[in-house]
């Protein structure tokens, strides 16, 4: 990575927006637009502007980005490259400040340790995202309302295809496959004035089910809206339980 900087006045390491573009195989101008949009929304800090050389040798403006914000940016652009970003940061940090015990490890042990660290960082990121989205008592549709681009009108059918739900009397019920694992069911006794009483069933998402839905979202296995912009963002306000 050519443009990683260790600021002498600050211990924070940064990488350039051009490096991010190369990492996720996107145009540098598209990466810069994404960074500016995230900064305008307050999702990341507004980065320092610098001049870098493009592939033609021309000097163009770019940004220097900290570690935390680089993960946010890559998650928006191409989440499948997150593991590669983790590997790059670990390589940089190990070169700058490698402890003595680590230098004594065999190459195989170092690879295994890097793989474990990558998995832990990725898991921690997913847990943080999930905690920002999930509220007890919400339905799958309410949860997916907070996921950018998801066609929430199709979620019940998607879950039916995965045997989480089935239709009964015009209503969705929780299937045995998902019951008490991904979903539970709330029952409410309804007593109309001019009709016989009946029981209304409401599928309710469990935390494990929310984690599975979020994983399907990141893997692009949910049905998305035609106008989806391709970014994986979320807004908890859209999915709050009334």
PDB file of C-alpha atoms in Angstrom:
ATOM      1  CA  UNK A   1       0.000   0.000   0.000  1.00  0.00           C
ATOM      2  CA  UNK A   2       1.741   3.098  -1.246  1.00  0.00           C
ATOM      3  CA  UNK A   3       0.055   5.941   0.617  1.00  0.00           C
ATOM      4  CA  UNK A   4      -0.239   4.842   4.229  1.00  0.00           C
ATOM      5  CA  UNK A   5       0.996   7.573   6.561  1.00  0.00           C
ATOM      6  CA  UNK A   6       2.042   7.487  10.185  1.00  0.00           C
ATOM      7  CA  UNK A   7       1.541  11.047  11.375  1.00  0.00           C
ATOM      8  CA  UNK A   8       4.404  12.044  13.667  1.00  0.00           C
ATOM      9  CA  UNK A   9       2.229  14.543  15.521  1.00  0.00           C
ATOM     10  CA  UNK A  10      -0.514  11.952  16.032  1.00  0.00           C
ATOM     11  CA  UNK A  11      -0.220   8.186  16.611  1.00  0.00           C
ATOM     12  CA  UNK A  12      -3.116   7.526  14.246  1.00  0.00           C
ATOM     13  CA  UNK A  13      -2.316   5.723  11.027  1.00  0.00           C
ATOM     14  CA  UNK A  14      -4.101   6.789   7.868  1.00  0.00           C
ATOM     15  CA  UNK A  15      -4.466   5.519   4.319  1.00  0.00           C
ATOM     16  CA  UNK A  16      -5.319   7.485   1.212  1.00  0.00           C
ATOM     17  CA  UNK A  17      -8.622   7.427  -0.635  1.00  0.00           C
ATOM     18  CA  UNK A  18      -6.655   6.295  -3.679  1.00  0.00           C
ATOM     19  CA  UNK A  19      -5.512   3.193  -1.781  1.00  0.00           C
ATOM     20  CA  UNK A  20      -9.126   2.490  -0.845  1.00  0.00           C
ATOM     21  CA  UNK A  21     -10.121   2.802  -4.505  1.00  0.00           C
ATOM     22  CA  UNK A  22      -7.425   0.320  -5.529  1.00  0.00           C
ATOM     23  CA  UNK A  23      -8.427  -2.046  -2.739  1.00  0.00           C
ATOM     24  CA  UNK A  24     -12.128  -2.212  -3.681  1.00  0.00           C
ATOM     25  CA  UNK A  25     -11.485  -1.875  -7.431  1.00  0.00           C
ATOM     26  CA  UNK A  26     -13.495   1.339  -7.794  1.00  0.00           C
ATOM     27  CA  UNK A  27     -12.791   4.637  -9.545  1.00  0.00           C
ATOM     28  CA  UNK A  28     -11.070   7.130  -7.257  1.00  0.00           C
ATOM     29  CA  UNK A  29     -13.631   9.855  -7.993  1.00  0.00           C
ATOM     30  CA  UNK A  30     -16.469   7.499  -6.992  1.00  0.00           C
ATOM     31  CA  UNK A  31     -14.672   6.688  -3.745  1.00  0.00           C
ATOM     32  CA  UNK A  32     -14.202  10.385  -3.003  1.00  0.00           C
ATOM     33  CA  UNK A  33     -17.912  11.054  -3.587  1.00  0.00           C
ATOM     34  CA  UNK A  34     -18.807   8.284  -1.153  1.00  0.00           C
ATOM     35  CA  UNK A  35     -16.428   9.721   1.452  1.00  0.00           C
ATOM     36  CA  UNK A  36     -17.896  13.214   1.047  1.00  0.00           C
ATOM     37  CA  UNK A  37     -21.445  11.860   1.335  1.00  0.00           C
ATOM     38  CA  UNK A  38     -20.627   9.922   4.528  1.00  0.00           C
ATOM     39  CA  UNK A  39     -18.876  12.973   5.986  1.00  0.00           C
ATOM     40  CA  UNK A  40     -21.885  15.183   5.166  1.00  0.00           C
ATOM     41  CA  UNK A  41     -24.116  12.705   6.995  1.00  0.00           C
ATOM     42  CA  UNK A  42     -21.805  12.710  10.002  1.00  0.00           C
ATOM     43  CA  UNK A  43     -21.135   8.977   9.680  1.00  0.00           C
ATOM     44  CA  UNK A  44     -17.383   9.559   9.419  1.00  0.00           C
ATOM     45  CA  UNK A  45     -15.102  12.452  10.295  1.00  0.00           C
ATOM     46  CA  UNK A  46     -14.371  14.889   7.499  1.00  0.00           C
ATOM     47  CA  UNK A  47     -10.946  13.721   6.318  1.00  0.00           C
ATOM     48  CA  UNK A  48      -7.827  15.721   5.564  1.00  0.00           C
ATOM     49  CA  UNK A  49      -7.395  16.674   1.895  1.00  0.00           C
ATOM     50  CA  UNK A  50      -4.111  15.922   0.132  1.00  0.00           C
ATOM     51  CA  UNK A  51      -2.706  15.709  -3.365  1.00  0.00           C
ATOM     52  CA  UNK A  52      -1.849  12.297  -4.850  1.00  0.00           C
ATOM     53  CA  UNK A  53      -0.796  11.040  -8.273  1.00  0.00           C
ATOM     54  CA  UNK A  54      -3.270   9.027 -10.321  1.00  0.00           C
ATOM     55  CA  UNK A  55      -2.382   6.167 -12.667  1.00  0.00           C
ATOM     56  CA  UNK A  56      -1.539   8.722 -15.380  1.00  0.00           C
ATOM     57  CA  UNK A  57       0.922  10.519 -13.130  1.00  0.00           C
ATOM     58  CA  UNK A  58      -1.379  13.533 -12.787  1.00  0.00           C
ATOM     59  CA  UNK A  59      -1.762  15.218  -9.399  1.00  0.00           C
ATOM     60  CA  UNK A  60      -5.334  15.009  -8.090  1.00  0.00           C
ATOM     61  CA  UNK A  61      -6.964  15.733  -4.754  1.00  0.00           C
ATOM     62  CA  UNK A  62      -7.585  12.895  -2.318  1.00  0.00           C
ATOM     63  CA  UNK A  63      -8.268  12.190   1.339  1.00  0.00           C
ATOM     64  CA  UNK A  64      -6.360  10.682   4.245  1.00  0.00           C
ATOM     65  CA  UNK A  65      -8.608   8.326   6.211  1.00  0.00           C
ATOM     66  CA  UNK A  66      -8.284   6.774   9.663  1.00  0.00           C
ATOM     67  CA  UNK A  67      -8.737   3.092  10.374  1.00  0.00           C
ATOM     68  CA  UNK A  68     -12.295   3.218  11.761  1.00  0.00           C
ATOM     69  CA  UNK A  69     -13.591   5.383   8.922  1.00  0.00           C
ATOM     70  CA  UNK A  70     -11.896   3.200   6.299  1.00  0.00           C
ATOM     71  CA  UNK A  71     -14.043   0.248   7.428  1.00  0.00           C
ATOM     72  CA  UNK A  72     -17.205   2.346   7.148  1.00  0.00           C
ATOM     73  CA  UNK A  73     -16.246   3.495   3.651  1.00  0.00           C
ATOM     74  CA  UNK A  74     -15.383   0.009   2.392  1.00  0.00           C
ATOM     75  CA  UNK A  75     -18.615  -1.355   3.903  1.00  0.00           C
ATOM     76  CA  UNK A  76     -20.513   1.145   1.748  1.00  0.00           C
ATOM     77  CA  UNK A  77     -18.552   0.557  -1.424  1.00  0.00           C
ATOM     78  CA  UNK A  78     -17.854  -3.185  -1.475  1.00  0.00           C
ATOM     79  CA  UNK A  79     -18.379  -5.082   1.802  1.00  0.00           C
ATOM     80  CA  UNK A  80     -16.904  -8.229   0.263  1.00  0.00           C
ATOM     81  CA  UNK A  81     -13.480  -6.530   0.413  1.00  0.00           C
ATOM     82  CA  UNK A  82     -13.644  -5.953   4.187  1.00  0.00           C
ATOM     83  CA  UNK A  83     -11.426  -8.946   4.957  1.00  0.00           C
ATOM     84  CA  UNK A  84      -8.787  -7.645   2.544  1.00  0.00           C
ATOM     85  CA  UNK A  85      -8.885  -4.261   4.295  1.00  0.00           C
ATOM     86  CA  UNK A  86      -8.403  -5.971   7.660  1.00  0.00           C
ATOM     87  CA  UNK A  87      -5.365  -7.794   6.291  1.00  0.00           C
ATOM     88  CA  UNK A  88      -3.841  -4.552   4.993  1.00  0.00           C
ATOM     89  CA  UNK A  89      -4.256  -2.754   8.315  1.00  0.00           C
ATOM     90  CA  UNK A  90      -2.809  -5.666  10.247  1.00  0.00           C
ATOM     91  CA  UNK A  91       0.182  -5.797   7.927  1.00  0.00           C
ATOM     92  CA  UNK A  92       0.796  -2.074   8.432  1.00  0.00           C
ATOM     93  CA  UNK A  93       0.396  -2.126  12.202  1.00  0.00           C
ATOM     94  CA  UNK A  94       2.615  -5.157  12.608  1.00  0.00           C
ATOM     95  CA  UNK A  95       5.396  -3.498  10.625  1.00  0.00           C
ATOM     96  CA  UNK A  96       5.262  -0.367  12.783  1.00  0.00           C
ATOM     97  CA  UNK A  97       4.896  -1.874  16.233  1.00  0.00           C
ATOM     98  CA  UNK A  98       5.405  -5.627  16.263  1.00  0.00           C
ATOM     99  CA  UNK A  99       5.840  -7.058  19.796  1.00  0.00           C
ATOM    100  CA  UNK A 100       8.803  -9.333  20.488  1.00  0.00           C
ATOM    101  CA  UNK A 101       6.696 -12.434  21.111  1.00  0.00           C
ATOM    102  CA  UNK A 102       5.004 -12.015  17.726  1.00  0.00           C
ATOM    103  CA  UNK A 103       8.296 -11.855  15.872  1.00  0.00           C
ATOM    104  CA  UNK A 104       9.211 -15.234  17.382  1.00  0.00           C
ATOM    105  CA  UNK A 105       6.130 -16.977  15.980  1.00  0.00           C
ATOM    106  CA  UNK A 106       6.421 -19.280  13.007  1.00  0.00           C
ATOM    107  CA  UNK A 107       5.024 -18.017   9.664  1.00  0.00           C
ATOM    108  CA  UNK A 108       2.167 -20.533   9.950  1.00  0.00           C
ATOM    109  CA  UNK A 109       1.266 -19.287  13.444  1.00  0.00           C
ATOM    110  CA  UNK A 110       1.321 -15.676  12.261  1.00  0.00           C
ATOM    111  CA  UNK A 111      -1.054 -16.494   9.412  1.00  0.00           C
ATOM    112  CA  UNK A 112      -3.400 -18.300  11.807  1.00  0.00           C
ATOM    113  CA  UNK A 113      -3.319 -15.343  14.221  1.00  0.00           C
ATOM    114  CA  UNK A 114      -4.051 -12.849  11.440  1.00  0.00           C
ATOM    115  CA  UNK A 115      -6.987 -14.973  10.267  1.00  0.00           C
ATOM    116  CA  UNK A 116      -8.365 -15.072  13.811  1.00  0.00           C
ATOM    117  CA  UNK A 117      -7.985 -11.325  14.265  1.00  0.00           C
ATOM    118  CA  UNK A 118      -9.718 -10.707  10.932  1.00  0.00           C
ATOM    119  CA  UNK A 119     -12.629 -12.893  11.965  1.00  0.00           C
ATOM    120  CA  UNK A 120     -12.930 -11.179  15.361  1.00  0.00           C
ATOM    121  CA  UNK A 121     -12.893  -7.694  13.848  1.00  0.00           C
ATOM    122  CA  UNK A 122     -15.492  -8.659  11.252  1.00  0.00           C
ATOM    123  CA  UNK A 123     -17.667 -10.304  13.909  1.00  0.00           C
ATOM    124  CA  UNK A 124     -17.386  -7.274  16.191  1.00  0.00           C
ATOM    125  CA  UNK A 125     -18.429  -4.979  13.341  1.00  0.00           C
ATOM    126  CA  UNK A 126     -21.475  -7.123  12.549  1.00  0.00           C
ATOM    127  CA  UNK A 127     -22.482  -7.263  16.232  1.00  0.00           C
ATOM    128  CA  UNK A 128     -22.273  -3.465  16.501  1.00  0.00           C
ATOM    129  CA  UNK A 129     -24.432  -3.069  13.398  1.00  0.00           C
ATOM    130  CA  UNK A 130     -26.967  -5.575  14.674  1.00  0.00           C
ATOM    131  CA  UNK A 131     -27.247  -3.903  18.090  1.00  0.00           C
ATOM    132  CA  UNK A 132     -28.068  -0.643  16.313  1.00  0.00           C
ATOM    133  CA  UNK A 133     -30.884  -2.301  14.376  1.00  0.00           C
ATOM    134  CA  UNK A 134     -32.547  -4.958  16.492  1.00  0.00           C
ATOM    135  CA  UNK A 135     -35.274  -4.266  19.046  1.00  0.00           C
ATOM    136  CA  UNK A 136     -37.148  -7.018  20.857  1.00  0.00           C
ATOM    137  CA  UNK A 137     -40.695  -7.469  19.610  1.00  0.00           C
ATOM    138  CA  UNK A 138     -40.104  -6.298  16.047  1.00  0.00           C
ATOM    139  CA  UNK A 139     -41.315  -8.248  13.029  1.00  0.00           C
ATOM    140  CA  UNK A 140     -39.030  -9.250  10.146  1.00  0.00           C
ATOM    141  CA  UNK A 141     -40.607  -6.501   8.050  1.00  0.00           C
ATOM    142  CA  UNK A 142     -39.898  -3.856  10.700  1.00  0.00           C
ATOM    143  CA  UNK A 143     -36.290  -5.010  10.969  1.00  0.00           C
ATOM    144  CA  UNK A 144     -35.777  -4.887   7.205  1.00  0.00           C
ATOM    145  CA  UNK A 145     -37.259  -1.387   6.972  1.00  0.00           C
ATOM    146  CA  UNK A 146     -33.995  -0.205   8.526  1.00  0.00           C
ATOM    147  CA  UNK A 147     -31.868  -1.858   5.810  1.00  0.00           C
ATOM    148  CA  UNK A 148     -31.206   0.393   2.836  1.00  0.00           C
ATOM    149  CA  UNK A 149     -32.615  -0.907  -0.434  1.00  0.00           C
ATOM    150  CA  UNK A 150     -34.532  -3.948   0.849  1.00  0.00           C
ATOM    151  CA  UNK A 151     -37.942  -4.547  -0.720  1.00  0.00           C
ATOM    152  CA  UNK A 152     -39.842  -5.035   2.548  1.00  0.00           C
ATOM    153  CA  UNK A 153     -43.025  -6.030   0.707  1.00  0.00           C
ATOM    154  CA  UNK A 154     -41.252  -9.212  -0.418  1.00  0.00           C
ATOM    155  CA  UNK A 155     -39.656 -10.197   2.916  1.00  0.00           C
ATOM    156  CA  UNK A 156     -42.444 -12.515   4.058  1.00  0.00           C
ATOM    157  CA  UNK A 157     -42.298 -14.454   0.796  1.00  0.00           C
ATOM    158  CA  UNK A 158     -38.496 -14.664   1.012  1.00  0.00           C
ATOM    159  CA  UNK A 159     -38.842 -16.154   4.496  1.00  0.00           C
ATOM    160  CA  UNK A 160     -41.558 -18.510   3.279  1.00  0.00           C
ATOM    161  CA  UNK A 161     -39.162 -19.769   0.595  1.00  0.00           C
ATOM    162  CA  UNK A 162     -36.676 -20.492   3.391  1.00  0.00           C
ATOM    163  CA  UNK A 163     -39.384 -22.279   5.422  1.00  0.00           C
ATOM    164  CA  UNK A 164     -39.408 -19.641   8.154  1.00  0.00           C
ATOM    165  CA  UNK A 165     -43.064 -18.776   7.458  1.00  0.00           C
ATOM    166  CA  UNK A 166     -46.140 -20.357   5.904  1.00  0.00           C
ATOM    167  CA  UNK A 167     -49.609 -19.109   4.983  1.00  0.00           C
ATOM    168  CA  UNK A 168     -52.645 -20.097   6.981  1.00  0.00           C
ATOM    169  CA  UNK A 169     -56.060 -18.535   6.454  1.00  0.00           C
ATOM    170  CA  UNK A 170     -54.588 -15.543   4.671  1.00  0.00           C
ATOM    171  CA  UNK A 171     -52.067 -14.854   7.467  1.00  0.00           C
ATOM    172  CA  UNK A 172     -48.386 -15.605   7.968  1.00  0.00           C
ATOM    173  CA  UNK A 173     -47.496 -18.189  10.615  1.00  0.00           C
ATOM    174  CA  UNK A 174     -44.079 -19.259  11.916  1.00  0.00           C
ATOM    175  CA  UNK A 175     -42.868 -22.564  10.484  1.00  0.00           C
ATOM    176  CA  UNK A 176     -41.451 -25.355  12.637  1.00  0.00           C
ATOM    177  CA  UNK A 177     -38.016 -24.915  11.031  1.00  0.00           C
ATOM    178  CA  UNK A 178     -37.616 -21.356  12.351  1.00  0.00           C
ATOM    179  CA  UNK A 179     -39.764 -21.530  15.499  1.00  0.00           C
ATOM    180  CA  UNK A 180     -37.836 -20.572  18.666  1.00  0.00           C
ATOM    181  CA  UNK A 181     -34.653 -20.380  16.599  1.00  0.00           C
ATOM    182  CA  UNK A 182     -35.147 -17.422  14.258  1.00  0.00           C
ATOM    183  CA  UNK A 183     -38.742 -16.433  15.029  1.00  0.00           C
ATOM    184  CA  UNK A 184     -41.365 -16.707  17.691  1.00  0.00           C
ATOM    185  CA  UNK A 185     -45.087 -16.031  17.508  1.00  0.00           C
ATOM    186  CA  UNK A 186     -47.255 -13.622  19.468  1.00  0.00           C
ATOM    187  CA  UNK A 187     -50.924 -14.561  19.895  1.00  0.00           C
ATOM    188  CA  UNK A 188     -53.633 -11.969  20.469  1.00  0.00           C
ATOM    189  CA  UNK A 189     -57.281 -12.727  21.166  1.00  0.00           C
ATOM    190  CA  UNK A 190     -59.478 -10.530  18.957  1.00  0.00           C
ATOM    191  CA  UNK A 191     -63.149 -10.101  19.903  1.00  0.00           C
ATOM    192  CA  UNK A 192     -65.079  -8.172  17.224  1.00  0.00           C
ATOM    193  CA  UNK A 193     -68.503  -6.768  18.021  1.00  0.00           C
ATOM    194  CA  UNK A 194     -70.375  -8.507  15.231  1.00  0.00           C
ATOM    195  CA  UNK A 195     -68.290 -11.607  14.666  1.00  0.00           C
ATOM    196  CA  UNK A 196     -66.908 -14.619  16.485  1.00  0.00           C
ATOM    197  CA  UNK A 197     -63.692 -14.188  18.481  1.00  0.00           C
ATOM    198  CA  UNK A 198     -60.488 -15.318  16.810  1.00  0.00           C
ATOM    199  CA  UNK A 199     -56.770 -15.505  17.541  1.00  0.00           C
ATOM    200  CA  UNK A 200     -54.397 -13.257  15.609  1.00  0.00           C
ATOM    201  CA  UNK A 201     -50.821 -14.494  15.102  1.00  0.00           C
ATOM    202  CA  UNK A 202     -47.840 -12.177  14.683  1.00  0.00           C
ATOM    203  CA  UNK A 203     -44.368 -13.491  13.667  1.00  0.00           C
ATOM    204  CA  UNK A 204     -41.725 -11.862  15.887  1.00  0.00           C
ATOM    205  CA  UNK A 205     -38.021 -11.826  15.128  1.00  0.00           C
ATOM    206  CA  UNK A 206     -35.533 -13.287  17.599  1.00  0.00           C
ATOM    207  CA  UNK A 207     -31.973 -11.960  17.866  1.00  0.00           C
ATOM    208  CA  UNK A 208     -30.542 -14.999  16.079  1.00  0.00           C
ATOM    209  CA  UNK A 209     -33.061 -14.455  13.305  1.00  0.00           C
ATOM    210  CA  UNK A 210     -32.073 -10.793  13.049  1.00  0.00           C
ATOM    211  CA  UNK A 211     -28.407 -11.808  12.739  1.00  0.00           C
ATOM    212  CA  UNK A 212     -29.318 -14.281   9.982  1.00  0.00           C
ATOM    213  CA  UNK A 213     -31.391 -11.692   8.113  1.00  0.00           C
ATOM    214  CA  UNK A 214     -28.565  -9.170   8.343  1.00  0.00           C
ATOM    215  CA  UNK A 215     -26.118 -11.752   6.982  1.00  0.00           C
ATOM    216  CA  UNK A 216     -28.473 -12.464   4.055  1.00  0.00           C
ATOM    217  CA  UNK A 217     -28.653  -8.716   3.419  1.00  0.00           C
ATOM    218  CA  UNK A 218     -24.867  -8.364   3.231  1.00  0.00           C
ATOM    219  CA  UNK A 219     -24.705 -11.404   0.929  1.00  0.00           C
ATOM    220  CA  UNK A 220     -27.320  -9.786  -1.372  1.00  0.00           C
ATOM    221  CA  UNK A 221     -29.732 -12.683  -0.848  1.00  0.00           C
ATOM    222  CA  UNK A 222     -32.769 -10.543  -0.023  1.00  0.00           C
ATOM    223  CA  UNK A 223     -34.985  -9.027  -2.711  1.00  0.00           C
ATOM    224  CA  UNK A 224     -33.882  -5.446  -3.293  1.00  0.00           C
ATOM    225  CA  UNK A 225     -35.753  -2.454  -4.716  1.00  0.00           C
ATOM    226  CA  UNK A 226     -35.160  -1.586  -8.355  1.00  0.00           C
ATOM    227  CA  UNK A 227     -33.802   1.826  -7.420  1.00  0.00           C
ATOM    228  CA  UNK A 228     -31.346   0.514  -4.815  1.00  0.00           C
ATOM    229  CA  UNK A 229     -28.086   2.472  -4.960  1.00  0.00           C
ATOM    230  CA  UNK A 230     -25.971  -0.551  -4.034  1.00  0.00           C
ATOM    231  CA  UNK A 231     -24.868   0.723  -0.623  1.00  0.00           C
ATOM    232  CA  UNK A 232     -25.334  -1.222   2.611  1.00  0.00           C
ATOM    233  CA  UNK A 233     -26.575   1.312   5.134  1.00  0.00           C
ATOM    234  CA  UNK A 234     -29.181   1.238   7.850  1.00  0.00           C
ATOM    235  CA  UNK A 235     -31.443   3.570   9.780  1.00  0.00           C
ATOM    236  CA  UNK A 236     -32.909   2.254  13.024  1.00  0.00           C
ATOM    237  CA  UNK A 237     -35.657   4.904  13.009  1.00  0.00           C
ATOM    238  CA  UNK A 238     -37.342   3.165  10.072  1.00  0.00           C
ATOM    239  CA  UNK A 239     -37.562  -0.131  11.905  1.00  0.00           C
ATOM    240  CA  UNK A 240     -38.613   0.975  15.393  1.00  0.00           C
ATOM    241  CA  UNK A 241     -41.489  -0.810  17.046  1.00  0.00           C
ATOM    242  CA  UNK A 242     -44.378   1.534  17.716  1.00  0.00           C
TER     243      UNK A 242
END
